[in-house]
Short mmCIF file of C-alpha atoms and ligand atoms in Angstrom, two decimals:
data_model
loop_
_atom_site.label_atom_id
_atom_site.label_comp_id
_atom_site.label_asym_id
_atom_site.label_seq_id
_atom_site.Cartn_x
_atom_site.Cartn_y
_atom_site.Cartn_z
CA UNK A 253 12.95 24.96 34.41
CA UNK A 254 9.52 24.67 35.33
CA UNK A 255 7.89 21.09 34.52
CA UNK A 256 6.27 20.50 31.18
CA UNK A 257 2.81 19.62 30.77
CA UNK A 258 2.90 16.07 29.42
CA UNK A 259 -0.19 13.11 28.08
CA UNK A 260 0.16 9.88 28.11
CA UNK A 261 -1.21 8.04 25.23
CA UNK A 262 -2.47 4.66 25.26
CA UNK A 263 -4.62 2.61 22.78
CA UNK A 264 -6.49 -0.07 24.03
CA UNK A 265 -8.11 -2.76 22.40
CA UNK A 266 -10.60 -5.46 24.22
CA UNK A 267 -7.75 -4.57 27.18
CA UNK A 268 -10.46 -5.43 30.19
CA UNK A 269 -8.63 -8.45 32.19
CA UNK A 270 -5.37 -5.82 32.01
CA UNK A 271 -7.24 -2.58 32.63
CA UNK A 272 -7.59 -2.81 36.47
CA UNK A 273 -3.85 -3.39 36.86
CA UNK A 274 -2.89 -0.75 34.25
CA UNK A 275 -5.06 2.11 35.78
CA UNK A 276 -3.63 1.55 39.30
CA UNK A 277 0.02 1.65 38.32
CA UNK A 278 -0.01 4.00 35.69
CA UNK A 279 -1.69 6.90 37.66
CA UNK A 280 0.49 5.84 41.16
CA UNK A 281 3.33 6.61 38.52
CA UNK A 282 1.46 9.65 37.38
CA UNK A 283 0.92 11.20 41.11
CA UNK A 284 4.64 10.46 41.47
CA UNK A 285 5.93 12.03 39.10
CA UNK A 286 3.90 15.34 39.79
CA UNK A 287 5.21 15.42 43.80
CA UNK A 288 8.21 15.02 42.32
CA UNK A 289 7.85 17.95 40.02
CA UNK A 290 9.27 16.40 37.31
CA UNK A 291 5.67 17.27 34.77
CA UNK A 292 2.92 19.92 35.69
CA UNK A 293 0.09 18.97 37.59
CA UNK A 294 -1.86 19.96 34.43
CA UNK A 295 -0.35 16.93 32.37
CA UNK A 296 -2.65 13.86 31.57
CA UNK A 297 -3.21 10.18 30.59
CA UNK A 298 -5.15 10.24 27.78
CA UNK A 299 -6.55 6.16 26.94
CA UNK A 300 -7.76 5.61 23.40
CA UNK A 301 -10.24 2.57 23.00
CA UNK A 302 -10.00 1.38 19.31
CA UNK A 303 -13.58 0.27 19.03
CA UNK A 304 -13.60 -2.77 21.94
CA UNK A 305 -16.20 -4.96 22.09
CA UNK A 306 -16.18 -6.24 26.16
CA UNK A 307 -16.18 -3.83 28.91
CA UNK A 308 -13.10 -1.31 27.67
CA UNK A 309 -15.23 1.92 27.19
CA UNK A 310 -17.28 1.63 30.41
CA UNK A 311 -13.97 0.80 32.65
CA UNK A 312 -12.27 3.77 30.98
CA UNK A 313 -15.05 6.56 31.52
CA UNK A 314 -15.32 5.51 35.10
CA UNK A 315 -11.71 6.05 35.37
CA UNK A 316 -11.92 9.07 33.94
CA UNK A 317 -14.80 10.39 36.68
CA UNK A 318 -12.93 9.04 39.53
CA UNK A 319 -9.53 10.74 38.61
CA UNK A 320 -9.30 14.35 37.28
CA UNK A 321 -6.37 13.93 34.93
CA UNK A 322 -7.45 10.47 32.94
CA UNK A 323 -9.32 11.51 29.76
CA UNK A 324 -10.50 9.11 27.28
CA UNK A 325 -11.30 9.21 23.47
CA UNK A 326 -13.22 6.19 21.99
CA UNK A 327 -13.04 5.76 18.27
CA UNK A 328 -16.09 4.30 16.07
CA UNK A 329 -14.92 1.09 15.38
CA UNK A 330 -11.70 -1.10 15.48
CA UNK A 331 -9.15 0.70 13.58
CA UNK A 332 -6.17 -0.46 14.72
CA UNK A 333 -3.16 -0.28 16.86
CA UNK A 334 -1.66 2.35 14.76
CA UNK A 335 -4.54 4.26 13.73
CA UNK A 336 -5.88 4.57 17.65
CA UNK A 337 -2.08 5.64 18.46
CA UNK A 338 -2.47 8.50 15.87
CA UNK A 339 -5.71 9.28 17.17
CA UNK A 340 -4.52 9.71 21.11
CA UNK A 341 -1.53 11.78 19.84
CA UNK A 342 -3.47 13.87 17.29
CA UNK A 343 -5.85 14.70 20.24
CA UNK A 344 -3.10 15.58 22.49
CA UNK A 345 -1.78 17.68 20.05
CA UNK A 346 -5.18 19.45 19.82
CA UNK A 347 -5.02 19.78 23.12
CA UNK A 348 -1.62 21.56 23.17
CA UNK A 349 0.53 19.30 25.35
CA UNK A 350 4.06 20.02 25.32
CA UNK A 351 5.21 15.99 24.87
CA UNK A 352 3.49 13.17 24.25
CA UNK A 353 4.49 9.50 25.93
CA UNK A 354 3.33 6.65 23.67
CA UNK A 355 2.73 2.94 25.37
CA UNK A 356 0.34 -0.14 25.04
CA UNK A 357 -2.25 -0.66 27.42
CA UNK A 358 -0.97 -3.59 28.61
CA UNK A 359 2.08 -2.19 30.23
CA UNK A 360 4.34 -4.04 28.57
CA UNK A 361 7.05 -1.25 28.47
CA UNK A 362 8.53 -0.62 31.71
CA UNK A 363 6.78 2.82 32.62
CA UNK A 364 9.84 2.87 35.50
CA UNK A 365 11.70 4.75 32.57
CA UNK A 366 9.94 7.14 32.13
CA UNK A 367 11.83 9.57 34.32
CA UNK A 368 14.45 8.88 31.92
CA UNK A 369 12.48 9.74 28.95
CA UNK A 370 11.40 13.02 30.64
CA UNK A 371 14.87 13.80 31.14
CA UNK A 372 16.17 12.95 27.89
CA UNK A 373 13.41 15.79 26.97
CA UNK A 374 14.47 18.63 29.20
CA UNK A 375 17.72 18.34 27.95
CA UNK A 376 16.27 19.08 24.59
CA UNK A 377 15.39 16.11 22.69
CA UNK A 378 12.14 15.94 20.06
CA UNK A 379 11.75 12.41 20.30
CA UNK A 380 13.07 9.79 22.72
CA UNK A 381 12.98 5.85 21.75
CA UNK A 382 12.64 3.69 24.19
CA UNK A 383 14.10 0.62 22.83
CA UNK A 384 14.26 -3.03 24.15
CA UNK A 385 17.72 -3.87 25.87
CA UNK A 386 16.05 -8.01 26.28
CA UNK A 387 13.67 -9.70 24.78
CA UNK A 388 13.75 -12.60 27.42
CA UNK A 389 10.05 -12.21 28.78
CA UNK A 390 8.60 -12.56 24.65
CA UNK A 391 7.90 -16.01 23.68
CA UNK A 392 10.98 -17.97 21.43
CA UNK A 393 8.05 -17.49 18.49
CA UNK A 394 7.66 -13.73 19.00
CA UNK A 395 10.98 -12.90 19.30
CA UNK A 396 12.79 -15.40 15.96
CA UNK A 397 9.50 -13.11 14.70
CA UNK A 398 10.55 -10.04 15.62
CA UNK A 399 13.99 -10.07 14.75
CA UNK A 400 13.17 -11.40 11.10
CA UNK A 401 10.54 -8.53 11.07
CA UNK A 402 13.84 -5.92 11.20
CA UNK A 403 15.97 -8.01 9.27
CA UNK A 404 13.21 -7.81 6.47
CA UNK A 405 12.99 -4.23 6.88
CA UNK A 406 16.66 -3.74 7.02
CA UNK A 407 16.87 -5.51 3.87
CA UNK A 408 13.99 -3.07 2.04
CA UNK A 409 15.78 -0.17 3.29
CA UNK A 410 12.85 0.79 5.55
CA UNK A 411 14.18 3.20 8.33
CA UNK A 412 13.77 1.72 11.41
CA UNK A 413 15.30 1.94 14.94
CA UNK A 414 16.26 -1.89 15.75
CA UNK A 415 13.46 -3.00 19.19
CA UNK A 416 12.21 0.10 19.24
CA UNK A 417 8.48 -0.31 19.31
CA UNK A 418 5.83 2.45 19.65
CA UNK A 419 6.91 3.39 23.54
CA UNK A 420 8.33 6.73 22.55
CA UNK A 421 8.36 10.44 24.01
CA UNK A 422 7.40 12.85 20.99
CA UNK A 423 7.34 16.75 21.63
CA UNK A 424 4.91 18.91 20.68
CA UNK A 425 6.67 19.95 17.33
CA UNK A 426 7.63 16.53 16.35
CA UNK A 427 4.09 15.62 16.35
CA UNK A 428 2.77 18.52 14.48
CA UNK A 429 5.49 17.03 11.71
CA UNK A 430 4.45 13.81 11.64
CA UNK A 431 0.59 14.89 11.70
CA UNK A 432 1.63 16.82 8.56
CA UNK A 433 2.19 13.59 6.72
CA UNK A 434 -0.91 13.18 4.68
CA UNK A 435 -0.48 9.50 3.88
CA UNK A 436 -3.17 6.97 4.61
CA UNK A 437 -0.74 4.44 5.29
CA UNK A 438 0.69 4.95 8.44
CA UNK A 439 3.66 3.01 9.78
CA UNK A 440 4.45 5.18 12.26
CA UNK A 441 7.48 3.32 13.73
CA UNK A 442 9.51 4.13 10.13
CA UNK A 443 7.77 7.69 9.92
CA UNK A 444 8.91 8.96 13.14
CA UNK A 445 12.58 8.59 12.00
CA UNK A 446 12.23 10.50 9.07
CA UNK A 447 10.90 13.44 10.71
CA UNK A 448 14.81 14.64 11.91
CA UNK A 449 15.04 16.47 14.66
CA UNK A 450 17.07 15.54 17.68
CA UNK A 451 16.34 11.79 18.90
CA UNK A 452 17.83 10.12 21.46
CA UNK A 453 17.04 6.55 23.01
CA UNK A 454 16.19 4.68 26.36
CA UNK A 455 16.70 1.18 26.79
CA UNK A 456 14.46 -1.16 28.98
CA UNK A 457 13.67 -4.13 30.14
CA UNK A 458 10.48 -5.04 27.94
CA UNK A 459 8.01 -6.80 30.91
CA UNK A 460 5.43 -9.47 30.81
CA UNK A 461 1.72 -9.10 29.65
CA UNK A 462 -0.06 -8.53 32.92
CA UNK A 463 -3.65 -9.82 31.36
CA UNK A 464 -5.39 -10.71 28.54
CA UNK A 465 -4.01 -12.05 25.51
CA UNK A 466 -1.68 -10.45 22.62
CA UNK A 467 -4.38 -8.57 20.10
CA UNK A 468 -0.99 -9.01 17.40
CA UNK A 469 -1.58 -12.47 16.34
CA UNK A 470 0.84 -13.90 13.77
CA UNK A 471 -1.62 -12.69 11.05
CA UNK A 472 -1.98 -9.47 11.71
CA UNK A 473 2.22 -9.40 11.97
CA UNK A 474 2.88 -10.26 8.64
CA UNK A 475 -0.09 -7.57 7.48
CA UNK A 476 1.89 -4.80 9.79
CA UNK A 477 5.05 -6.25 8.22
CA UNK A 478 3.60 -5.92 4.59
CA UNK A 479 2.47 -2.34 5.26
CA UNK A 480 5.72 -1.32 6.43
CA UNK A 481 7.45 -2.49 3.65
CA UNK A 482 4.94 -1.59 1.05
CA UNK A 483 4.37 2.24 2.28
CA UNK A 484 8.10 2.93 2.53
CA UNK A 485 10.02 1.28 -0.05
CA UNK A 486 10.15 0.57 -3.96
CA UNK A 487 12.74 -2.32 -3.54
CA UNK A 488 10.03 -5.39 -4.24
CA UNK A 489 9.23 -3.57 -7.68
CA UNK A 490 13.19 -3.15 -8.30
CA UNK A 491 13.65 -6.76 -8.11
CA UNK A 492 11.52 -7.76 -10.69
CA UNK A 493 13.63 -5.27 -13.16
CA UNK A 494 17.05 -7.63 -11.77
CA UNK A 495 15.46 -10.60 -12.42
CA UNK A 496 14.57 -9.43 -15.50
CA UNK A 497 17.94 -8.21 -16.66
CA UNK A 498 19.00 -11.55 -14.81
CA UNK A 499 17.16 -13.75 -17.13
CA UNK A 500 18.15 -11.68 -20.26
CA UNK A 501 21.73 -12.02 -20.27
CA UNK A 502 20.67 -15.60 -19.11
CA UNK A 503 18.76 -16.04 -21.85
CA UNK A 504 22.26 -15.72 -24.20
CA UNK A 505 24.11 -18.47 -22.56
CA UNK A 506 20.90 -20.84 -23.88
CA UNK A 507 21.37 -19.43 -26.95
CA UNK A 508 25.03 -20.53 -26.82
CA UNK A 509 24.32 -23.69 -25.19
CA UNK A 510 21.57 -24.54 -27.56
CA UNK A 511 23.34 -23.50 -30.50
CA UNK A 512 26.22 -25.98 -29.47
CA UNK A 513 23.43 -28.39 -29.21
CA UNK A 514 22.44 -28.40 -31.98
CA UNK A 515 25.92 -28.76 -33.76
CA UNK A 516 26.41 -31.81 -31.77
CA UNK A 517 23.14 -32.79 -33.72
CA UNK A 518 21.50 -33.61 -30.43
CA UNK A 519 18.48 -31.91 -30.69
CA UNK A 520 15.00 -32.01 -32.53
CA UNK A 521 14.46 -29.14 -35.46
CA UNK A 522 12.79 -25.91 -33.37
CA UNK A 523 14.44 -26.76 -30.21
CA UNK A 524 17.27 -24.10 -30.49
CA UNK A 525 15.22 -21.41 -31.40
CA UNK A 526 12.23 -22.19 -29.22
CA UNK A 527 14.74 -22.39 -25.91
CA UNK A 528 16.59 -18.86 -27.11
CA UNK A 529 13.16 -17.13 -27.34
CA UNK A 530 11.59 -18.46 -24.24
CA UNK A 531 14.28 -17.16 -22.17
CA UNK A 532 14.70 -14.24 -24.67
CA UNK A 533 11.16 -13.16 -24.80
CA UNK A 534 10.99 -14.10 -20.51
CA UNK A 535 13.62 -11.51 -20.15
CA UNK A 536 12.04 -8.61 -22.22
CA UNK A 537 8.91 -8.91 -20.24
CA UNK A 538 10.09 -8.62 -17.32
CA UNK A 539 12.69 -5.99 -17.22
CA UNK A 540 9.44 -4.41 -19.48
CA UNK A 541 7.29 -4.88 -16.28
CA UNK A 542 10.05 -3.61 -14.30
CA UNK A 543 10.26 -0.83 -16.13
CA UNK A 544 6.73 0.09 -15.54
CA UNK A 545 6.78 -0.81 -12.51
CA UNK A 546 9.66 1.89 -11.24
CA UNK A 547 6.98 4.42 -12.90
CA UNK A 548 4.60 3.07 -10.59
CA UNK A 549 6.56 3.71 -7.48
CA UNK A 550 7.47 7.42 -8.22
CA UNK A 551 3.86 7.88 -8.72
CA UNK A 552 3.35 5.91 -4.97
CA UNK A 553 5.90 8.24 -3.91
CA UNK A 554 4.15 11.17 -5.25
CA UNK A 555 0.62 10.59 -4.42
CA UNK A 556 1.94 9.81 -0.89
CA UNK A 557 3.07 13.46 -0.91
CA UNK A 558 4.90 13.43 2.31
CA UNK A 559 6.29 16.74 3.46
CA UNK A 560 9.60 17.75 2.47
CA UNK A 561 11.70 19.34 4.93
CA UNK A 562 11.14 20.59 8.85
CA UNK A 563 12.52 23.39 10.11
CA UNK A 564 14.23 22.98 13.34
CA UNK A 565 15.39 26.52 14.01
CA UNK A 566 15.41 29.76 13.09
CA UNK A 567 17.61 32.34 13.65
CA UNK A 568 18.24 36.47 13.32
CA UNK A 569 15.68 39.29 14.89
CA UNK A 570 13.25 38.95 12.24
CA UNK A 571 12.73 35.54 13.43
CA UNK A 572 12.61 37.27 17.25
CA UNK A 573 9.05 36.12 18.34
CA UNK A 574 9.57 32.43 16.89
CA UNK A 575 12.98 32.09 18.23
CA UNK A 576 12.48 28.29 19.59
CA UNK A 577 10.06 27.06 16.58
N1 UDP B 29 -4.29 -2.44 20.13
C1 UDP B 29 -5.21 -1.54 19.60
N2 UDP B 29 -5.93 -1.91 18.49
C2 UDP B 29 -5.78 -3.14 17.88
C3 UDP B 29 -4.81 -4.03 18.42
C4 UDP B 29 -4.10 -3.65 19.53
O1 UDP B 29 -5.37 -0.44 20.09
O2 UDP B 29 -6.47 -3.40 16.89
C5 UDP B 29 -3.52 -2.05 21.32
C6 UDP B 29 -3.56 -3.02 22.48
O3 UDP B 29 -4.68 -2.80 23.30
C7 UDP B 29 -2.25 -2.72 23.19
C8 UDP B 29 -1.33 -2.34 22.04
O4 UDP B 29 -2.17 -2.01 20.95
O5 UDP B 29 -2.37 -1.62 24.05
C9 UDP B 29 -0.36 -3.43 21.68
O6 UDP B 29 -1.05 -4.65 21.49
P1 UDP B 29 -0.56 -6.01 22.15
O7 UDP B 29 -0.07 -5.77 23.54
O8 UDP B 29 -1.67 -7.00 22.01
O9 UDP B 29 0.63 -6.40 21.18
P2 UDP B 29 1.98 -7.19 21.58
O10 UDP B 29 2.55 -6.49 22.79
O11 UDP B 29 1.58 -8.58 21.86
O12 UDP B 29 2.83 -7.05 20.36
MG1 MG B 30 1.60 -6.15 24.52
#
C-alpha cells in the first residue's frame, strides 16, 4: 500500500515557552516517519494559533519558512481550544488530506504512538482514539477533576470514550461527517463518537507539560463541562419533571399527615389546607415546567439539526466508481 498523505493538527494558544521544544520533536518525528515510509512525503503539520497574544504567530511563520511541510493558519481572535481544533481540521480537509492527527501544542500526548495510530488506519479504521492508559504525570487536582468530568457525563448520558481527549487520528471521510454537523456548539470529543464508522483505540502514556502553563484553568473546565452536557443531553430538564412528580405524590402524604393533624386537634385553623396546597400547588408547577421544558429540548434537538445517518459503504455496479465512499 503506498503511504497516505497525512496533517497534523495542532492548536496553539500563547504556546511560546513550549514552541521551541514542540517544533524540534514533532518534525524529527515527522522526517522519521517519511524515511520510514510509513506517510507520503507530501503529508504536513499544520499549527493553528487561536488568536495568541505573545510571540505564537511570529515563531510559527518562521517555522513554516524554514521547513517545507509546516503550514500555519492563524485565526482572528481567541476562539478556543475546540473551535481552533475545528479550524486546523476543516483546513486540512480543504486541503484534501487523507487523515488527520489531532494533538495539543504542548506535546502532552506521547507523539511515540503515532506509528500505532497510522497503523490502526491502514488496517482500515475512520477514527483512532488515543486514550490515556495513566494519569500519573496530571496533578491529584486535575485528575479527581477529570474523572468527575466523565462520571458527570456518564451520568447525562453524554457519549464519551473514558481518557480519551482530543489526540485522535480522523480520516478524510470521518471529517467530512463531522464538518457536516451544523451546530454551533461543538463538543467535539462526544461528536466524534456519534459519527459511526469503524473506531478503534491507542493507549498511552499521557507526558508532562514541557513549558508554559495549562491555558484549561479550573474555570474554563467547568464551562467545557457545562457545554458538553448542555449540547448533548436533555437529562437536566428531565429532572425537574421527577422532582416534580416527586413532590406531587409527596404532596398527598402532607395531606394525610396534616389531615391526621388536625384530628389530633394539634393544629391552628388553615394549617391543613395551607400545607396540602403548598406542596400540592409546588408539584403542579413543576412537573408543569417540566413539561415545557421536554418541549424545549426537542426544539434544542431540532434546531441543532445534526445529520442523520452516514453512509459507510456502498455496494453493486451502479455504485462502481464510488465503490470505497
Ligand atoms: N488551546 C487553544 N485555545 C485556547 C486554549 C488552549 O488553542 O483557548 C490549546 C493549547 O495551546 C494546547 C491545547 O489547546 O495546545 C490544550 O491546552 P492545555 O495544554 O493548556 O490544556 P491541558 O493539557 O492542561 O488540559
Ligand atoms: Mg496540555
Amino acid at each position: 500500500m503506498s503511504s497516505s498523505r497525512l496533517c497534523f493538527v495542532l492548536p496553539c494558544y500563547n504556546e511560546e515557552k513550549a514552541l521551541a521544544f514542540t517544533l524540534e520533536k514533532i518534525t524529527a518525528r515527522f522526517q522519521s516517519l517519511v524515511r520510514e515510509k510509513r506517510i507520503a512525503k507530501e503529508s504536513a503539520i499544520l499549527f493553528v494559533d487561536d488568536g495568541s497574544t505573545d510571540r505564537t504567530w511570529d515563531i510559527l511563520k518562521e517555522a513554516s519558512r524554514t521547513h517545507p511541510s509546516i503550514i500555519a493558519i492563524k485565526l482572528s481572535r481567541n476562539c478556543g481550544h475546540q473551535n481552533a481544533l475545528l479550524a486546523g481540521l476543516t483546513e486540512a480537509y480543504r486541503l484534501g488530506f487523507d487523515a488527520v492527527i489531532s494533538m495539543d501544542a504542548d506535546l502532552q500526548d506521547d507523539i511515540e504512538v503515532i506509528g500505532d495510530f497510522i497503523k490502526k488506519y491502514q488496517e482500515g479504521y475512520d477514527i483512532v482514539y488515543g486514550v490515556r492508559s495513566d494519569r500519573s504525570t496530571d496533578s491529584f487536582f486535575k485528575r479527581e477533576t477529570a474523572l468527575a468530568f466523565y462520571n458527570l457525563m456518564r451520568l447525562f448520558g453524554v457519549p464519551l470514550v473514558h481518557n480519551h481527549a482530543d489526540y485522535r487520528l480522523m480520516s478524510h471521510r470521518a471529517i467530512g461527517a463531522l464538518l457536516s454537523f451544523p451546530e454551533r456548539n461543538l463538543f467535539l470529543r462526544g461528536l466524534v463518537p456519534l459519527l459511526g464508522f469503524p473506531s478503534t483505540e491507542v493507549y498511552y502514556k499521557r507526558l508532562e507539560r514541557v513549558a508554559g502553563e495549562t491555558k484549561y484553568p479550573l474555570k474554563k473546565m467547568i464551562a467545557f463541562a457545562l457545554n458538553g452536557i448542555t449540547s448533548f443531553s436533555i437529562q437536566p430538564i428531565r429532572l425537574v419533571t421527577f422532582t416534580g412528580f416527586a413532590v406531587f405524590v409527596m404532596s398527598f402524604v402532607i395531606l394525610l399527615y396534616a389531615l391526621v393533624e388536625k384530628m389530633a386537634g394539634k393544629t391552628v385553623s388553615g394549617w391543613t389546607s395551607l400545607m396540602f396546597s403548598l406542596w400540592f400547588l409546588g408539584g403542579l408547577v413543576l412537573v408543569a415546567l417540566g413539561i415545557i421544558g421536554e418541549y424545549i429540548g426537542r426544539i434544542y434537538i431540532e434546531v441543532k439539526q445534526r445529520p442523520l445517518f452516514f453512509i459507510e459503504r456502498r455496494e453493486g455496479t451502479l455504485f462502481q466508481e464510488r465503490k470505497d465512499g
